[in-house]
Amino acid sequence: MSQASATISDKFSETCEIVEEEMTSQIRQNFHHDCEAAINRQINLELYASYVYLSMAYYFERDDKCLPNFAKFFHNQSKEEVVHAEKLMTFQNKRGGKIFLQDIRKPDRDEWGSGVEALECALQLEKNVNQSLLDLQKMATEHNDPHMCDFIETHFLDEQVKSIKQLADWTSNLRRMGAPQSGMAEYLFDKHTMAEEGS
């Protein structure tokens, strides 16, 4: 190797070391790598939930379904899940973690059946998201990270419980009204209960 090549190689190595040093967070403190990885997985789950709700929203906008307030509700849910993902990304940056976005899985289905069936799918989705958040909080507790515990409790857990309760109430009421066999039940539910939710 010539003297010039050796000098260029040395300078490149020095530059790489400087870049590596610059990439190390100055603010990271008491933020375990397991928690960082779990936050990235939660971001993916929130974006997946948004994707599912978006699929539901456009399904109920179809002319053969025509439940506009169901569609509006699911649109709003989709946007809310994106907001959750963004909160987690902001948290990751505040703690000195790195965001690694992953592929978002497609929804398990493209046809959502009746309104009550879609609400039951949404209920299960919210319970899955809630369980993942509970696991995240447990991990933060095990790694003695009170800031992360507080963040999860403040911004997510109460909201999840309310969503689960609302979806369970709605599915119970729709079943009591005769859905999915009674199309009139879903029409009236869309026109009144869901319309009030969107107002």
Tab-separated table of C-alpha atoms in Angstrom:
chain	number	residue	atom	x	y	z
A	1	MET	CA	0.000	0.000	0.000
A	2	SER	CA	1.389	3.415	-0.956
A	3	GLN	CA	1.928	6.231	1.535
A	4	ALA	CA	-0.930	8.236	-0.053
A	5	SER	CA	-3.350	5.272	0.140
A	6	ALA	CA	-2.442	4.645	3.765
A	7	THR	CA	-3.081	8.307	4.637
A	8	ILE	CA	-6.504	8.284	2.919
A	9	SER	CA	-7.405	5.025	4.663
A	10	ASP	CA	-6.347	6.427	8.054
A	11	LYS	CA	-8.375	9.611	7.492
A	12	PHE	CA	-11.422	7.543	6.500
A	13	SER	CA	-11.086	5.462	9.677
A	14	GLU	CA	-10.785	8.600	11.798
A	15	THR	CA	-13.854	10.103	10.106
A	16	CYS	CA	-15.856	6.920	10.746
A	17	GLU	CA	-14.875	7.012	14.416
A	18	ILE	CA	-15.970	10.662	14.661
A	19	VAL	CA	-19.301	9.860	12.983
A	20	GLU	CA	-19.784	6.913	15.361
A	21	GLU	CA	-19.106	9.178	18.334
A	22	GLU	CA	-21.605	11.752	17.026
A	23	MET	CA	-24.248	9.036	16.671
A	24	THR	CA	-24.038	8.122	20.363
A	25	SER	CA	-26.823	9.856	22.261
A	26	GLN	CA	-25.774	12.392	24.873
A	27	ILE	CA	-29.148	12.271	26.619
A	28	ARG	CA	-29.572	8.524	27.040
A	29	GLN	CA	-29.812	7.612	30.720
A	30	ASN	CA	-31.513	4.683	32.442
A	31	PHE	CA	-33.076	3.591	29.117
A	32	HIS	CA	-32.570	-0.134	28.657
A	33	HIS	CA	-32.052	-1.524	25.153
A	34	ASP	CA	-34.926	-3.994	25.717
A	35	CYS	CA	-37.244	-1.039	26.368
A	36	GLU	CA	-35.973	0.735	23.267
A	37	ALA	CA	-36.674	-2.359	21.128
A	38	ALA	CA	-40.114	-2.818	22.707
A	39	ILE	CA	-41.013	0.815	21.942
A	40	ASN	CA	-40.123	0.176	18.287
A	41	ARG	CA	-42.381	-2.896	18.268
A	42	GLN	CA	-45.192	-0.867	19.840
A	43	ILE	CA	-44.801	1.807	17.151
A	44	ASN	CA	-45.265	-0.924	14.556
A	45	LEU	CA	-48.345	-2.280	16.337
A	46	GLU	CA	-49.941	1.185	16.524
A	47	LEU	CA	-49.331	1.708	12.792
A	48	TYR	CA	-50.772	-1.743	12.078
A	49	ALA	CA	-53.886	-0.802	14.092
A	50	SER	CA	-54.161	2.401	12.054
A	51	TYR	CA	-53.947	0.342	8.859
A	52	VAL	CA	-56.735	-1.994	10.071
A	53	TYR	CA	-58.998	0.923	10.987
A	54	LEU	CA	-58.341	2.558	7.618
A	55	SER	CA	-59.410	-0.663	5.895
A	56	MET	CA	-62.592	-0.728	7.990
A	57	ALA	CA	-63.343	2.936	7.268
A	58	TYR	CA	-63.234	2.560	3.510
A	59	TYR	CA	-65.124	-0.735	3.686
A	60	PHE	CA	-68.098	1.015	5.326
A	61	GLU	CA	-67.946	3.852	2.781
A	62	ARG	CA	-68.736	1.379	-0.011
A	63	ASP	CA	-72.117	1.809	-1.703
A	64	ASP	CA	-73.180	-1.721	-0.716
A	65	LYS	CA	-72.412	-1.020	2.980
A	66	CYS	CA	-73.244	2.687	3.279
A	67	LEU	CA	-72.763	3.196	7.016
A	68	PRO	CA	-71.180	6.678	6.921
A	69	ASN	CA	-70.856	7.163	10.669
A	70	PHE	CA	-69.213	3.768	11.122
A	71	ALA	CA	-66.787	4.876	8.387
A	72	LYS	CA	-66.185	8.209	10.133
A	73	PHE	CA	-65.575	6.504	13.478
A	74	PHE	CA	-63.033	4.107	11.970
A	75	HIS	CA	-61.312	6.987	10.124
A	76	ASN	CA	-60.921	8.806	13.442
A	77	GLN	CA	-59.597	5.646	15.095
A	78	SER	CA	-57.032	5.271	12.306
A	79	LYS	CA	-55.797	8.834	12.828
A	80	GLU	CA	-55.651	8.312	16.596
A	81	GLU	CA	-53.421	5.251	16.191
A	82	VAL	CA	-51.011	7.298	14.046
A	83	VAL	CA	-50.925	9.928	16.817
A	84	HIS	CA	-50.062	7.143	19.290
A	85	ALA	CA	-47.206	5.958	17.064
A	86	GLU	CA	-45.897	9.530	16.788
A	87	LYS	CA	-46.022	9.973	20.582
A	88	LEU	CA	-43.928	6.826	20.940
A	89	MET	CA	-41.441	8.079	18.331
A	90	THR	CA	-41.148	11.405	20.155
A	91	PHE	CA	-40.601	9.522	23.422
A	92	GLN	CA	-37.921	7.365	21.786
A	93	ASN	CA	-36.031	10.474	20.639
A	94	LYS	CA	-36.416	12.215	24.013
A	95	ARG	CA	-34.850	9.235	25.773
A	96	GLY	CA	-31.949	8.928	23.350
A	97	GLY	CA	-33.221	5.779	21.662
A	98	LYS	CA	-33.188	5.045	17.948
A	99	ILE	CA	-36.309	4.568	15.860
A	100	PHE	CA	-36.268	1.507	13.614
A	101	LEU	CA	-39.451	1.355	11.565
A	102	GLN	CA	-40.489	-2.100	10.403
A	103	ASP	CA	-42.776	-3.393	7.658
A	104	ILE	CA	-46.439	-2.967	8.553
A	105	ARG	CA	-48.406	-6.192	8.208
A	106	LYS	CA	-51.572	-6.021	6.127
A	107	PRO	CA	-54.911	-6.477	7.920
A	108	ASP	CA	-55.960	-10.096	8.394
A	109	ARG	CA	-59.013	-9.521	6.222
A	110	ASP	CA	-60.319	-7.168	3.534
A	111	GLU	CA	-64.046	-7.763	4.099
A	112	TRP	CA	-65.365	-6.782	7.527
A	113	GLY	CA	-68.900	-8.167	7.334
A	114	SER	CA	-71.499	-6.288	9.327
A	115	GLY	CA	-70.983	-3.275	11.568
A	116	VAL	CA	-71.177	-5.414	14.692
A	117	GLU	CA	-68.579	-7.848	13.316
A	118	ALA	CA	-66.214	-4.960	12.574
A	119	LEU	CA	-66.726	-3.551	16.073
A	120	GLU	CA	-65.923	-6.977	17.547
A	121	CYS	CA	-62.714	-7.080	15.477
A	122	ALA	CA	-61.902	-3.552	16.687
A	123	LEU	CA	-62.521	-4.642	20.285
A	124	GLN	CA	-60.078	-7.541	19.928
A	125	LEU	CA	-57.538	-5.238	18.270
A	126	GLU	CA	-57.769	-2.730	21.143
A	127	LYS	CA	-57.345	-5.536	23.687
A	128	ASN	CA	-54.228	-6.741	21.840
A	129	VAL	CA	-52.794	-3.207	21.784
A	130	ASN	CA	-53.638	-2.811	25.474
A	131	GLN	CA	-51.901	-6.097	26.373
A	132	SER	CA	-48.813	-4.984	24.477
A	133	LEU	CA	-48.812	-1.690	26.411
A	134	LEU	CA	-49.186	-3.562	29.714
A	135	ASP	CA	-46.215	-5.745	28.748
A	136	LEU	CA	-44.272	-2.591	27.875
A	137	GLN	CA	-45.065	-1.054	31.256
A	138	LYS	CA	-44.064	-4.282	33.020
A	139	MET	CA	-40.741	-4.266	31.178
A	140	ALA	CA	-40.152	-0.628	32.160
A	141	THR	CA	-40.858	-1.536	35.803
A	142	GLU	CA	-38.448	-4.486	35.661
A	143	HIS	CA	-35.740	-2.185	34.284
A	144	ASN	CA	-36.483	0.468	36.935
A	145	ASP	CA	-37.597	3.135	34.438
A	146	PRO	CA	-40.241	5.265	36.226
A	147	HIS	CA	-40.291	7.858	33.444
A	148	MET	CA	-41.329	5.257	30.869
A	149	CYS	CA	-43.937	3.789	33.254
A	150	ASP	CA	-45.436	7.236	33.790
A	151	PHE	CA	-45.428	7.932	30.045
A	152	ILE	CA	-47.327	4.701	29.257
A	153	GLU	CA	-49.852	5.273	32.068
A	154	THR	CA	-50.424	8.942	31.263
A	155	HIS	CA	-50.720	8.757	27.494
A	156	PHE	CA	-52.071	5.278	26.766
A	157	LEU	CA	-53.555	3.001	29.420
A	158	ASP	CA	-56.591	5.039	30.504
A	159	GLU	CA	-57.481	5.771	26.889
A	160	GLN	CA	-57.224	2.062	26.013
A	161	VAL	CA	-59.560	1.074	28.852
A	162	LYS	CA	-62.128	3.661	27.701
A	163	SER	CA	-61.933	2.444	24.086
A	164	ILE	CA	-62.360	-1.187	25.126
A	165	LYS	CA	-65.400	-0.297	27.269
A	166	GLN	CA	-67.015	1.756	24.500
A	167	LEU	CA	-66.537	-0.937	21.845
A	168	ALA	CA	-67.855	-3.654	24.191
A	169	ASP	CA	-70.931	-1.535	25.028
A	170	TRP	CA	-71.637	-0.896	21.354
A	171	THR	CA	-71.340	-4.550	20.342
A	172	SER	CA	-73.656	-5.547	23.222
A	173	ASN	CA	-76.247	-2.951	22.212
A	174	LEU	CA	-76.111	-3.945	18.551
A	175	ARG	CA	-76.510	-7.639	19.419
A	176	ARG	CA	-79.462	-6.756	21.669
A	177	MET	CA	-81.046	-4.880	18.748
A	178	GLY	CA	-80.754	-7.970	16.543
A	179	ALA	CA	-77.562	-7.280	14.579
A	180	PRO	CA	-76.163	-8.627	12.352
A	181	GLN	CA	-79.405	-10.341	11.225
A	182	SER	CA	-81.290	-7.040	11.424
A	183	GLY	CA	-79.936	-4.517	8.939
A	184	MET	CA	-82.300	-1.951	10.461
A	185	ALA	CA	-80.455	-2.227	13.796
A	186	GLU	CA	-77.147	-1.224	12.188
A	187	TYR	CA	-78.796	1.519	10.120
A	188	LEU	CA	-80.361	3.076	13.240
A	189	PHE	CA	-77.169	2.629	15.269
A	190	ASP	CA	-75.196	4.378	12.512
A	191	LYS	CA	-77.763	7.176	12.212
A	192	HIS	CA	-78.071	7.888	15.933
A	193	THR	CA	-75.392	6.446	18.247
A	194	MET	CA	-72.480	6.681	15.800
A	195	ALA	CA	-73.609	10.116	14.584
A	196	GLU	CA	-73.545	11.399	18.181
A	197	GLU	CA	-70.025	9.980	18.581
A	198	GLY	CA	-68.835	11.945	15.551
A	199	SER	CA	-70.492	15.242	16.487
